[in-house]
């Protein structure tokens, strides 16, 4: 309880904002290459055996990687209840599209090779492609919409009302740009994984496509950053009690352009984030060109870290702005659970996250090495 006293409410809120970012980055890095590989599969695998090689680079690990998605969702639910309520209600159709696409993955892995039919296997190949592309695209679109503000408001008794209409309103120009950036980023990441886990023609095709994806990531990230200077951002116009009650209506907010870049002017060290986004993608591009196995994946991980961190640092302390009622916007200071809840969750995170990292590391050590054609054609290996 002494530690609980030392960690005041404001500090715990910042810690859980950071942990949420860590979990989202962990998901993008660990499960992101699965999505990227699935997206690339029809293009890097020209024969049935090659496509089986591609599938078996992620088949043994994709389920474990989704632990990060579950952790992220659980953290939002427990640490940021209003954020969970608004995002999972307002983005319901988008979430459903992601869920439907993700369901295709385990089904595709399990059933694709059950029949020799070309039509059967090709159909499942494209199902796996959808299972990789759609989540990557929709998640990026969601982030693009968060930066622009989401149509929701709170009533005086803190009931939440989502004022949006359909899924298609999310497909606005900036949202689609963010979606394309997400697809390019994860395609680059998936290509990097394939250079680490394959050889021969699959490896060579992955390098070529990875270079294109890296260039696209750099270009789209730059365009998105410039475009963001023209988009309205949000800032406080009232005094904020950073350790006060979680009531989003206890503030006033101003909407004006260029605000999302003010944190970088006030805290120049934050420029590290966008720099990592660009340098990681550039490093991945150069590593692809130099035919360095594994290095493209490491550099694309750095790029993912930088790009996602850029979004979080640009918006801080906002986590979900409202474009119909700015004072209803959710921030780090007014959308969290109670002081005690955040403390208990922190204790659990300190115990269990290292365990997850340890067993994940062990699994990857056991599965280390490239997947070859002989590995998937040998019946004794039980390959996908």
CSV table of N, CA and C in Angstrom, one decimal, residues 34 66 121 123 128 289 300 340:
chain,number,residue,atom,x,y,z
A,34,UNK,N,2.3,-11.1,-39.2
A,34,UNK,CA,1.4,-12.1,-39.7
A,34,UNK,C,0.4,-11.6,-40.7
A,66,UNK,N,-1.4,-13.1,-31.2
A,66,UNK,CA,-2.6,-12.4,-31.0
A,66,UNK,C,-2.9,-12.1,-29.5
A,121,UNK,N,-7.9,-24.7,-52.9
A,121,UNK,CA,-6.7,-24.1,-52.2
A,121,UNK,C,-6.6,-22.6,-52.6
A,123,UNK,N,-9.0,-20.6,-53.4
A,123,UNK,CA,-10.0,-19.9,-52.6
A,123,UNK,C,-9.6,-19.5,-51.2
A,128,UNK,N,-7.2,-16.0,-46.9
A,128,UNK,CA,-6.1,-15.6,-46.0
A,128,UNK,C,-5.6,-14.2,-46.4
A,289,UNK,N,17.6,-4.1,-50.0
A,289,UNK,CA,18.5,-3.9,-51.2
A,289,UNK,C,19.8,-4.7,-51.0
A,300,UNK,N,12.0,-2.6,-39.8
A,300,UNK,CA,10.5,-2.3,-39.9
A,300,UNK,C,9.9,-2.2,-38.6
A,340,UNK,N,-7.3,3.1,-7.6
A,340,UNK,CA,-7.0,1.7,-7.1
A,340,UNK,C,-7.0,0.7,-8.2
